[in-house]
Amino acid sequence: MSYWHSMEWSTEGIQVVAPPKWRCFDGLVTVHWQAESQPGARGYYLAEDPRIMIFFNDVSSRVRISNENGEFSRNYRPMTRAIYIPAGMPMWTTSRSLHRFSHLNLHMHKDRLLRFLSPSVGRSAALTALRRPVEIQDIGPIETLAGLLADEIAAPSRHEVYAESLAGSIVAGLLNIPSSDDKPHNGRLTQAQMNKLLSRVDACGDYKLTIAEMAKTVGLSESWFANVFKQTTGKSPLQWQLAKRIDLAQKLLLERDLSVAEIAVQLGFTDQAHLTKAFRQVVGDTPAAWRRMQIAE
């Protein structure tokens, strides 16, 4: 398709230091930028289609980004080496110090991406992946692919299919596309999905994820997740998390010299009474009584 990306943008304190290199393909525009950013420089970007930015140098200590109306005092994070920005998602940037940077931009028509992904992963999974932003710092082979594409943009030497294939490989390597092992079978979560979920809730420490957060972790809709989760574990997501929290409470009661009130605070319960009620619900006894019984044994 004949395509040129459309983007609303504005910058202050950012200066191009070399002519940008660019090429147009079928539903794809690739641009290699080299620029210098002053302390306090700012930028705003909003595109109608998805895009990918890959930095050839680490700017995470120098550039901050936000998707919340430029509120850098609260809603900001470091700029990673590679990011995928879904269609219609605004982005604000600010620089903390003087630096030069080089990055590759891939502007892609959303219909082209959908056509590229759907035959392999299905339309539903493709749409889910296209709506989900991605930010990674350790880009590994993606940097090699981006370097090859930047070289081909600067000095075309091969058929267009070469550059388009490099862009497709970057997309496949960066987007959060579930593997075939992540697809639920017979109304149940796969072991790969359960492993992802266990890692996610363990990282929280207090086992207090919302159903939406749990569903997002395994790449499912909230309603579908709640159904297949109960089929898999025999418990609702909230019942399962409560059981996990009580398991952890039992370990803390035995392994550390903590009061029941201190454990309640550590695990995110409202107070000691809240923990005691939940503990009795799951274990059949109060935390204090259960601890005495275990010590006596």
PDB file of C-alpha atoms in Angstrom:
ATOM      1  CA  MET A   1       0.000   0.000   0.000  1.00  0.00           C
ATOM      2  CA  SER A   2       1.153   3.572  -0.577  1.00  0.00           C
ATOM      3  CA  TYR A   3       1.898   4.835   2.919  1.00  0.00           C
ATOM      4  CA  TRP A   4       3.458   7.748   4.747  1.00  0.00           C
ATOM      5  CA  HIS A   5       3.127   7.961   8.497  1.00  0.00           C
ATOM      6  CA  SER A   6       1.099  10.706  10.141  1.00  0.00           C
ATOM      7  CA  MET A   7       2.312  12.010  13.480  1.00  0.00           C
ATOM      8  CA  GLU A   8       1.660  15.085  15.606  1.00  0.00           C
ATOM      9  CA  TRP A   9       4.870  16.142  17.315  1.00  0.00           C
ATOM     10  CA  SER A  10       6.783  19.047  18.805  1.00  0.00           C
ATOM     11  CA  THR A  11      10.242  19.377  20.390  1.00  0.00           C
ATOM     12  CA  GLU A  12      12.291  21.927  22.309  1.00  0.00           C
ATOM     13  CA  GLY A  13      16.045  21.664  22.786  1.00  0.00           C
ATOM     14  CA  ILE A  14      16.574  18.722  20.397  1.00  0.00           C
ATOM     15  CA  GLN A  15      18.703  19.311  17.308  1.00  0.00           C
ATOM     16  CA  VAL A  16      19.366  16.935  14.400  1.00  0.00           C
ATOM     17  CA  VAL A  17      23.145  16.526  13.894  1.00  0.00           C
ATOM     18  CA  ALA A  18      23.070  14.536  10.629  1.00  0.00           C
ATOM     19  CA  PRO A  19      20.548  14.288   7.787  1.00  0.00           C
ATOM     20  CA  PRO A  20      17.971  11.591   8.636  1.00  0.00           C
ATOM     21  CA  LYS A  21      18.100   8.431   6.509  1.00  0.00           C
ATOM     22  CA  TRP A  22      14.721   7.015   5.520  1.00  0.00           C
ATOM     23  CA  ARG A  23      12.992   4.562   3.197  1.00  0.00           C
ATOM     24  CA  CYS A  24       9.350   3.767   2.420  1.00  0.00           C
ATOM     25  CA  PHE A  25       8.050   0.238   1.918  1.00  0.00           C
ATOM     26  CA  ASP A  26       4.632  -1.418   1.752  1.00  0.00           C
ATOM     27  CA  GLY A  27       2.858   0.027   4.804  1.00  0.00           C
ATOM     28  CA  LEU A  28       6.177   0.774   6.487  1.00  0.00           C
ATOM     29  CA  VAL A  29       8.396   3.849   6.874  1.00  0.00           C
ATOM     30  CA  THR A  30      11.873   3.449   8.415  1.00  0.00           C
ATOM     31  CA  VAL A  31      13.886   6.452   9.623  1.00  0.00           C
ATOM     32  CA  HIS A  32      17.342   6.596  11.205  1.00  0.00           C
ATOM     33  CA  TRP A  33      17.859   9.714  13.327  1.00  0.00           C
ATOM     34  CA  GLN A  34      20.997  11.177  14.917  1.00  0.00           C
ATOM     35  CA  ALA A  35      20.432  14.110  17.241  1.00  0.00           C
ATOM     36  CA  GLU A  36      21.653  16.086  20.234  1.00  0.00           C
ATOM     37  CA  SER A  37      19.506  16.860  23.264  1.00  0.00           C
ATOM     38  CA  GLN A  38      20.046  19.785  25.637  1.00  0.00           C
ATOM     39  CA  PRO A  39      19.392  19.640  29.401  1.00  0.00           C
ATOM     40  CA  GLY A  40      15.666  20.146  29.937  1.00  0.00           C
ATOM     41  CA  ALA A  41      14.795  19.372  26.310  1.00  0.00           C
ATOM     42  CA  ARG A  42      11.219  18.244  25.770  1.00  0.00           C
ATOM     43  CA  GLY A  43       9.249  16.364  23.162  1.00  0.00           C
ATOM     44  CA  TYR A  44       5.651  15.367  22.460  1.00  0.00           C
ATOM     45  CA  TYR A  45       4.629  12.638  19.980  1.00  0.00           C
ATOM     46  CA  LEU A  46       1.268  11.188  18.923  1.00  0.00           C
ATOM     47  CA  ALA A  47       0.902   8.894  15.893  1.00  0.00           C
ATOM     48  CA  GLU A  48      -2.165   7.427  14.204  1.00  0.00           C
ATOM     49  CA  ASP A  49      -0.366   4.113  13.653  1.00  0.00           C
ATOM     50  CA  PRO A  50       1.908   1.918  15.771  1.00  0.00           C
ATOM     51  CA  ARG A  51       5.623   2.634  15.862  1.00  0.00           C
ATOM     52  CA  ILE A  52       8.851   1.225  17.243  1.00  0.00           C
ATOM     53  CA  MET A  53      11.881   3.156  18.506  1.00  0.00           C
ATOM     54  CA  ILE A  54      15.254   1.414  18.937  1.00  0.00           C
ATOM     55  CA  PHE A  55      18.156   3.345  20.462  1.00  0.00           C
ATOM     56  CA  PHE A  56      21.710   2.439  19.463  1.00  0.00           C
ATOM     57  CA  ASN A  57      23.013   3.904  22.725  1.00  0.00           C
ATOM     58  CA  ASP A  58      21.724   3.686  26.301  1.00  0.00           C
ATOM     59  CA  VAL A  59      19.737   6.824  27.203  1.00  0.00           C
ATOM     60  CA  SER A  60      17.939   5.421  30.258  1.00  0.00           C
ATOM     61  CA  SER A  61      19.854   7.689  32.694  1.00  0.00           C
ATOM     62  CA  ARG A  62      19.312  10.776  30.541  1.00  0.00           C
ATOM     63  CA  VAL A  63      15.785  10.630  29.106  1.00  0.00           C
ATOM     64  CA  ARG A  64      12.488  10.206  30.926  1.00  0.00           C
ATOM     65  CA  ILE A  65       9.161   9.428  29.287  1.00  0.00           C
ATOM     66  CA  SER A  66       5.520   9.687  30.322  1.00  0.00           C
ATOM     67  CA  ASN A  67       2.160   8.862  28.780  1.00  0.00           C
ATOM     68  CA  GLU A  68       0.286  10.995  31.323  1.00  0.00           C
ATOM     69  CA  ASN A  69       0.150  14.545  29.980  1.00  0.00           C
ATOM     70  CA  GLY A  70       3.835  15.173  30.568  1.00  0.00           C
ATOM     71  CA  GLU A  71       3.536  14.761  34.363  1.00  0.00           C
ATOM     72  CA  PHE A  72       7.209  13.976  34.991  1.00  0.00           C
ATOM     73  CA  SER A  73       6.985  14.725  38.699  1.00  0.00           C
ATOM     74  CA  ARG A  74       4.925  11.556  39.235  1.00  0.00           C
ATOM     75  CA  ASN A  75       4.170   9.560  36.117  1.00  0.00           C
ATOM     76  CA  TYR A  76       7.517   8.993  34.453  1.00  0.00           C
ATOM     77  CA  ARG A  77      10.063   6.241  33.796  1.00  0.00           C
ATOM     78  CA  PRO A  78      13.442   5.914  32.054  1.00  0.00           C
ATOM     79  CA  MET A  79      13.536   5.618  28.269  1.00  0.00           C
ATOM     80  CA  THR A  80      14.554   2.049  27.457  1.00  0.00           C
ATOM     81  CA  ARG A  81      16.634   0.865  24.488  1.00  0.00           C
ATOM     82  CA  ALA A  82      13.558  -0.345  22.556  1.00  0.00           C
ATOM     83  CA  ILE A  83       9.910   0.619  22.848  1.00  0.00           C
ATOM     84  CA  TYR A  84       6.713  -0.213  20.979  1.00  0.00           C
ATOM     85  CA  ILE A  85       4.046   2.493  21.085  1.00  0.00           C
ATOM     86  CA  PRO A  86       0.510   1.423  20.067  1.00  0.00           C
ATOM     87  CA  ALA A  87      -1.557   3.570  17.723  1.00  0.00           C
ATOM     88  CA  GLY A  88      -3.020   6.651  19.398  1.00  0.00           C
ATOM     89  CA  MET A  89      -0.856   6.494  22.535  1.00  0.00           C
ATOM     90  CA  PRO A  90       0.735   9.901  23.328  1.00  0.00           C
ATOM     91  CA  MET A  91       4.280  10.154  24.633  1.00  0.00           C
ATOM     92  CA  TRP A  92       6.125  13.001  26.343  1.00  0.00           C
ATOM     93  CA  THR A  93       9.903  13.046  26.830  1.00  0.00           C
ATOM     94  CA  THR A  94      12.342  15.185  28.775  1.00  0.00           C
ATOM     95  CA  SER A  95      16.159  15.176  28.891  1.00  0.00           C
ATOM     96  CA  ARG A  96      18.124  15.465  32.113  1.00  0.00           C
ATOM     97  CA  SER A  97      21.517  16.327  30.582  1.00  0.00           C
ATOM     98  CA  LEU A  98      23.336  17.132  27.353  1.00  0.00           C
ATOM     99  CA  HIS A  99      23.789  14.028  25.171  1.00  0.00           C
ATOM    100  CA  ARG A 100      23.809  12.740  21.627  1.00  0.00           C
ATOM    101  CA  PHE A 101      21.682   9.813  20.573  1.00  0.00           C
ATOM    102  CA  SER A 102      20.964   7.653  17.552  1.00  0.00           C
ATOM    103  CA  HIS A 103      17.754   5.705  17.051  1.00  0.00           C
ATOM    104  CA  LEU A 104      15.807   3.837  14.417  1.00  0.00           C
ATOM    105  CA  ASN A 105      12.095   4.552  14.017  1.00  0.00           C
ATOM    106  CA  LEU A 106       9.705   2.078  12.389  1.00  0.00           C
ATOM    107  CA  HIS A 107       6.314   3.591  11.506  1.00  0.00           C
ATOM    108  CA  MET A 108       3.889   0.817  10.512  1.00  0.00           C
ATOM    109  CA  HIS A 109       0.362   0.924   9.166  1.00  0.00           C
ATOM    110  CA  LYS A 110      -1.794  -1.010  11.645  1.00  0.00           C
ATOM    111  CA  ASP A 111      -3.463  -3.014   8.855  1.00  0.00           C
ATOM    112  CA  ARG A 112      -0.059  -4.108   7.558  1.00  0.00           C
ATOM    113  CA  LEU A 113       0.955  -5.319  11.029  1.00  0.00           C
ATOM    114  CA  LEU A 114      -2.326  -7.153  11.403  1.00  0.00           C
ATOM    115  CA  ARG A 115      -1.813  -8.875   8.048  1.00  0.00           C
ATOM    116  CA  PHE A 116       1.723  -9.785   9.042  1.00  0.00           C
ATOM    117  CA  LEU A 117       0.851 -11.326  12.423  1.00  0.00           C
ATOM    118  CA  SER A 118      -2.620 -12.841  11.948  1.00  0.00           C
ATOM    119  CA  PRO A 119      -1.689 -15.867   9.777  1.00  0.00           C
ATOM    120  CA  SER A 120       0.751 -17.070  12.448  1.00  0.00           C
ATOM    121  CA  VAL A 121      -0.862 -16.121  15.764  1.00  0.00           C
ATOM    122  CA  GLY A 122      -4.529 -15.480  14.864  1.00  0.00           C
ATOM    123  CA  ARG A 123      -6.366 -12.181  14.544  1.00  0.00           C
ATOM    124  CA  SER A 124      -7.396 -11.984  18.214  1.00  0.00           C
ATOM    125  CA  ALA A 125      -3.855 -12.518  19.549  1.00  0.00           C
ATOM    126  CA  ALA A 126      -2.480 -10.098  16.953  1.00  0.00           C
ATOM    127  CA  LEU A 127      -4.939  -7.369  17.975  1.00  0.00           C
ATOM    128  CA  THR A 128      -4.085  -7.921  21.644  1.00  0.00           C
ATOM    129  CA  ALA A 129      -0.359  -7.625  20.920  1.00  0.00           C
ATOM    130  CA  LEU A 130      -0.833  -4.457  18.864  1.00  0.00           C
ATOM    131  CA  ARG A 131      -2.700  -2.736  21.719  1.00  0.00           C
ATOM    132  CA  ARG A 132      -0.074  -3.569  24.351  1.00  0.00           C
ATOM    133  CA  PRO A 133       2.944  -1.206  24.747  1.00  0.00           C
ATOM    134  CA  VAL A 134       6.382  -2.793  25.173  1.00  0.00           C
ATOM    135  CA  GLU A 135       9.527  -1.315  26.738  1.00  0.00           C
ATOM    136  CA  ILE A 136      12.748  -3.336  27.083  1.00  0.00           C
ATOM    137  CA  GLN A 137      16.268  -2.356  28.061  1.00  0.00           C
ATOM    138  CA  ASP A 138      18.163  -5.564  27.210  1.00  0.00           C
ATOM    139  CA  ILE A 139      17.478  -5.701  23.459  1.00  0.00           C
ATOM    140  CA  GLY A 140      19.943  -8.452  22.514  1.00  0.00           C
ATOM    141  CA  PRO A 141      19.527  -9.614  18.882  1.00  0.00           C
ATOM    142  CA  ILE A 142      17.070  -6.783  18.172  1.00  0.00           C
ATOM    143  CA  GLU A 143      20.005  -4.374  18.175  1.00  0.00           C
ATOM    144  CA  THR A 144      21.756  -6.472  15.502  1.00  0.00           C
ATOM    145  CA  LEU A 145      18.619  -6.503  13.346  1.00  0.00           C
ATOM    146  CA  ALA A 146      18.179  -2.750  13.801  1.00  0.00           C
ATOM    147  CA  GLY A 147      21.817  -2.143  12.819  1.00  0.00           C
ATOM    148  CA  LEU A 148      21.420  -4.189   9.647  1.00  0.00           C
ATOM    149  CA  LEU A 149      18.234  -2.302   8.782  1.00  0.00           C
ATOM    150  CA  ALA A 150      19.874   1.080   9.457  1.00  0.00           C
ATOM    151  CA  ASP A 151      22.764   0.125   7.136  1.00  0.00           C
ATOM    152  CA  GLU A 152      20.337  -0.916   4.389  1.00  0.00           C
ATOM    153  CA  ILE A 153      18.416   2.351   4.775  1.00  0.00           C
ATOM    154  CA  ALA A 154      21.611   4.392   4.483  1.00  0.00           C
ATOM    155  CA  ALA A 155      22.973   2.462   1.479  1.00  0.00           C
ATOM    156  CA  PRO A 156      20.351   0.246  -0.226  1.00  0.00           C
ATOM    157  CA  SER A 157      22.018  -2.783  -1.769  1.00  0.00           C
ATOM    158  CA  ARG A 158      19.403  -5.531  -1.808  1.00  0.00           C
ATOM    159  CA  HIS A 159      15.814  -6.207  -2.818  1.00  0.00           C
ATOM    160  CA  GLU A 160      13.175  -4.530  -0.647  1.00  0.00           C
ATOM    161  CA  VAL A 161      12.204  -7.906   0.780  1.00  0.00           C
ATOM    162  CA  TYR A 162      15.472  -7.895   2.751  1.00  0.00           C
ATOM    163  CA  ALA A 163      14.681  -4.682   4.653  1.00  0.00           C
ATOM    164  CA  GLU A 164      11.037  -5.677   5.096  1.00  0.00           C
ATOM    165  CA  SER A 165      12.103  -9.035   6.535  1.00  0.00           C
ATOM    166  CA  LEU A 166      14.419  -7.317   9.007  1.00  0.00           C
ATOM    167  CA  ALA A 167      11.555  -5.054  10.094  1.00  0.00           C
ATOM    168  CA  GLY A 168       9.262  -8.084  10.465  1.00  0.00           C
ATOM    169  CA  SER A 169      11.840  -9.857  12.625  1.00  0.00           C
ATOM    170  CA  ILE A 170      12.151  -6.776  14.844  1.00  0.00           C
ATOM    171  CA  VAL A 171       8.371  -6.690  15.261  1.00  0.00           C
ATOM    172  CA  ALA A 172       8.218 -10.406  16.123  1.00  0.00           C
ATOM    173  CA  GLY A 173      11.107 -10.074  18.563  1.00  0.00           C
ATOM    174  CA  LEU A 174       9.779  -7.006  20.355  1.00  0.00           C
ATOM    175  CA  LEU A 175       6.011  -7.355  20.539  1.00  0.00           C
ATOM    176  CA  ASN A 176       4.525  -9.287  23.430  1.00  0.00           C
ATOM    177  CA  ILE A 177       3.059 -12.148  21.379  1.00  0.00           C
ATOM    178  CA  PRO A 178       2.060 -15.274  23.350  1.00  0.00           C
ATOM    179  CA  SER A 179       3.660 -18.522  22.224  1.00  0.00           C
ATOM    180  CA  SER A 180       1.541 -21.503  21.207  1.00  0.00           C
ATOM    181  CA  ASP A 181       2.246 -22.979  24.655  1.00  0.00           C
ATOM    182  CA  ASP A 182       0.444 -20.010  26.217  1.00  0.00           C
ATOM    183  CA  LYS A 183      -2.925 -20.754  24.606  1.00  0.00           C
ATOM    184  CA  PRO A 184      -5.513 -22.255  26.985  1.00  0.00           C
ATOM    185  CA  HIS A 185      -6.513 -25.824  26.129  1.00  0.00           C
ATOM    186  CA  ASN A 186      -9.876 -27.361  27.057  1.00  0.00           C
ATOM    187  CA  GLY A 187     -10.848 -24.347  29.149  1.00  0.00           C
ATOM    188  CA  ARG A 188      -7.760 -24.572  31.382  1.00  0.00           C
ATOM    189  CA  LEU A 189      -4.617 -22.511  31.799  1.00  0.00           C
ATOM    190  CA  THR A 190      -1.428 -24.088  30.470  1.00  0.00           C
ATOM    191  CA  GLN A 191       1.529 -24.816  32.738  1.00  0.00           C
ATOM    192  CA  ALA A 192       3.436 -22.006  31.010  1.00  0.00           C
ATOM    193  CA  GLN A 193       0.674 -19.560  31.935  1.00  0.00           C
ATOM    194  CA  MET A 194       0.567 -20.784  35.538  1.00  0.00           C
ATOM    195  CA  ASN A 195       4.350 -20.395  35.770  1.00  0.00           C
ATOM    196  CA  LYS A 196       4.077 -16.797  34.533  1.00  0.00           C
ATOM    197  CA  LEU A 197       1.338 -16.110  37.049  1.00  0.00           C
ATOM    198  CA  LEU A 198       3.269 -17.641  39.949  1.00  0.00           C
ATOM    199  CA  SER A 199       6.344 -15.568  39.080  1.00  0.00           C
ATOM    200  CA  ARG A 200       4.226 -12.416  38.914  1.00  0.00           C
ATOM    201  CA  VAL A 201       2.449 -12.895  42.236  1.00  0.00           C
ATOM    202  CA  ASP A 202       5.666 -14.008  43.969  1.00  0.00           C
ATOM    203  CA  ALA A 203       7.296 -10.777  42.808  1.00  0.00           C
ATOM    204  CA  CYS A 204       4.487  -8.783  44.468  1.00  0.00           C
ATOM    205  CA  GLY A 205       5.352 -10.089  47.923  1.00  0.00           C
ATOM    206  CA  ASP A 206       1.854  -9.608  49.344  1.00  0.00           C
ATOM    207  CA  TYR A 207      -0.132 -11.576  46.715  1.00  0.00           C
ATOM    208  CA  LYS A 208      -2.510  -8.683  46.032  1.00  0.00           C
ATOM    209  CA  LEU A 209      -3.007  -8.502  42.269  1.00  0.00           C
ATOM    210  CA  THR A 210      -6.307  -7.506  40.715  1.00  0.00           C
ATOM    211  CA  ILE A 211      -8.026  -9.938  38.364  1.00  0.00           C
ATOM    212  CA  ALA A 212      -7.251  -7.545  35.509  1.00  0.00           C
ATOM    213  CA  GLU A 213      -3.528  -7.633  36.386  1.00  0.00           C
ATOM    214  CA  MET A 214      -3.543 -11.427  36.601  1.00  0.00           C
ATOM    215  CA  ALA A 215      -5.343 -11.727  33.247  1.00  0.00           C
ATOM    216  CA  LYS A 216      -2.895  -9.340  31.590  1.00  0.00           C
ATOM    217  CA  THR A 217       0.038 -11.397  32.871  1.00  0.00           C
ATOM    218  CA  VAL A 218      -1.105 -14.424  30.856  1.00  0.00           C
ATOM    219  CA  GLY A 219      -2.493 -12.483  27.884  1.00  0.00           C
ATOM    220  CA  LEU A 220      -6.217 -13.191  28.392  1.00  0.00           C
ATOM    221  CA  SER A 221      -9.316 -11.056  28.753  1.00  0.00           C
ATOM    222  CA  GLU A 222     -10.498 -10.535  32.326  1.00  0.00           C
ATOM    223  CA  SER A 223     -13.775 -12.467  31.915  1.00  0.00           C
ATOM    224  CA  TRP A 224     -12.168 -15.396  30.077  1.00  0.00           C
ATOM    225  CA  PHE A 225      -9.321 -15.559  32.592  1.00  0.00           C
ATOM    226  CA  ALA A 226     -11.635 -15.743  35.612  1.00  0.00           C
ATOM    227  CA  ASN A 227     -13.467 -18.686  34.031  1.00  0.00           C
ATOM    228  CA  VAL A 228     -10.451 -20.761  32.960  1.00  0.00           C
ATOM    229  CA  PHE A 229      -8.588 -19.989  36.188  1.00  0.00           C
ATOM    230  CA  LYS A 230     -11.324 -21.590  38.286  1.00  0.00           C
ATOM    231  CA  GLN A 231     -11.406 -24.567  35.924  1.00  0.00           C
ATOM    232  CA  THR A 232      -7.647 -24.931  36.406  1.00  0.00           C
ATOM    233  CA  THR A 233      -7.261 -24.402  40.164  1.00  0.00           C
ATOM    234  CA  GLY A 234     -10.711 -25.064  41.586  1.00  0.00           C
ATOM    235  CA  LYS A 235     -10.649 -21.585  43.164  1.00  0.00           C
ATOM    236  CA  SER A 236     -11.531 -18.094  42.053  1.00  0.00           C
ATOM    237  CA  PRO A 237      -8.507 -15.817  41.483  1.00  0.00           C
ATOM    238  CA  LEU A 238      -9.169 -13.988  44.768  1.00  0.00           C
ATOM    239  CA  GLN A 239      -9.616 -17.236  46.738  1.00  0.00           C
ATOM    240  CA  TRP A 240      -6.366 -18.551  45.254  1.00  0.00           C
ATOM    241  CA  GLN A 241      -4.473 -15.395  46.169  1.00  0.00           C
ATOM    242  CA  LEU A 242      -5.889 -15.477  49.697  1.00  0.00           C
ATOM    243  CA  ALA A 243      -4.703 -19.063  50.109  1.00  0.00           C
ATOM    244  CA  LYS A 244      -1.231 -18.005  48.915  1.00  0.00           C
ATOM    245  CA  ARG A 245      -1.173 -15.150  51.427  1.00  0.00           C
ATOM    246  CA  ILE A 246      -2.204 -17.458  54.247  1.00  0.00           C
ATOM    247  CA  ASP A 247       0.529 -19.933  53.225  1.00  0.00           C
ATOM    248  CA  LEU A 248       3.028 -17.100  53.498  1.00  0.00           C
ATOM    249  CA  ALA A 249       1.546 -16.030  56.840  1.00  0.00           C
ATOM    250  CA  GLN A 250       2.130 -19.570  58.130  1.00  0.00           C
ATOM    251  CA  LYS A 251       5.777 -19.459  57.060  1.00  0.00           C
ATOM    252  CA  LEU A 252       6.269 -16.089  58.749  1.00  0.00           C
ATOM    253  CA  LEU A 253       4.601 -17.337  61.932  1.00  0.00           C
ATOM    254  CA  LEU A 254       7.110 -20.202  62.143  1.00  0.00           C
ATOM    255  CA  GLU A 255      10.277 -18.719  60.660  1.00  0.00           C
ATOM    256  CA  ARG A 256      10.374 -15.187  62.098  1.00  0.00           C
ATOM    257  CA  ASP A 257       9.851 -13.592  65.485  1.00  0.00           C
ATOM    258  CA  LEU A 258       7.021 -11.395  64.260  1.00  0.00           C
ATOM    259  CA  SER A 259       3.754 -10.582  65.975  1.00  0.00           C
ATOM    260  CA  VAL A 260       0.478 -11.386  64.237  1.00  0.00           C
ATOM    261  CA  ALA A 261      -0.112  -7.639  63.835  1.00  0.00           C
ATOM    262  CA  GLU A 262       3.283  -7.194  62.139  1.00  0.00           C
ATOM    263  CA  ILE A 263       2.584 -10.070  59.757  1.00  0.00           C
ATOM    264  CA  ALA A 264      -0.815  -8.568  58.935  1.00  0.00           C
ATOM    265  CA  VAL A 265       0.839  -5.289  57.918  1.00  0.00           C
ATOM    266  CA  GLN A 266       3.558  -7.058  55.911  1.00  0.00           C
ATOM    267  CA  LEU A 267       1.005  -9.055  53.917  1.00  0.00           C
ATOM    268  CA  GLY A 268      -1.299  -6.130  53.226  1.00  0.00           C
ATOM    269  CA  PHE A 269      -4.190  -7.030  55.521  1.00  0.00           C
ATOM    270  CA  THR A 270      -6.146  -4.136  57.018  1.00  0.00           C
ATOM    271  CA  ASP A 271      -5.198  -5.085  60.577  1.00  0.00           C
ATOM    272  CA  GLN A 272      -4.653  -8.077  62.874  1.00  0.00           C
ATOM    273  CA  ALA A 273      -8.381  -8.806  63.029  1.00  0.00           C
ATOM    274  CA  HIS A 274      -8.590  -8.957  59.228  1.00  0.00           C
ATOM    275  CA  LEU A 275      -5.718 -11.466  59.054  1.00  0.00           C
ATOM    276  CA  THR A 276      -7.172 -13.522  61.910  1.00  0.00           C
ATOM    277  CA  LYS A 277     -10.554 -13.785  60.179  1.00  0.00           C
ATOM    278  CA  ALA A 278      -9.014 -14.807  56.849  1.00  0.00           C
ATOM    279  CA  PHE A 279      -6.601 -17.217  58.523  1.00  0.00           C
ATOM    280  CA  ARG A 280      -9.432 -18.954  60.431  1.00  0.00           C
ATOM    281  CA  GLN A 281     -11.408 -19.163  57.162  1.00  0.00           C
ATOM    282  CA  VAL A 282      -8.621 -21.039  55.384  1.00  0.00           C
ATOM    283  CA  VAL A 283      -6.840 -22.949  58.173  1.00  0.00           C
ATOM    284  CA  GLY A 284      -9.666 -23.405  60.676  1.00  0.00           C
ATOM    285  CA  ASP A 285      -7.834 -21.745  63.565  1.00  0.00           C
ATOM    286  CA  THR A 286      -6.461 -18.344  64.583  1.00  0.00           C
ATOM    287  CA  PRO A 287      -2.847 -17.470  63.744  1.00  0.00           C
ATOM    288  CA  ALA A 288      -1.828 -17.394  67.426  1.00  0.00           C
ATOM    289  CA  ALA A 289      -3.457 -20.738  68.197  1.00  0.00           C
ATOM    290  CA  TRP A 290      -1.990 -22.332  65.068  1.00  0.00           C
ATOM    291  CA  ARG A 291       1.497 -21.067  65.965  1.00  0.00           C
ATOM    292  CA  ARG A 292       1.257 -22.447  69.532  1.00  0.00           C
ATOM    293  CA  MET A 293       0.144 -25.813  68.195  1.00  0.00           C
ATOM    294  CA  GLN A 294       3.030 -25.986  65.711  1.00  0.00           C
ATOM    295  CA  ILE A 295       5.602 -25.047  68.375  1.00  0.00           C
ATOM    296  CA  ALA A 296       4.160 -27.592  70.817  1.00  0.00           C
ATOM    297  CA  GLU A 297       4.552 -30.326  68.245  1.00  0.00           C
TER     298      GLU A 297
END
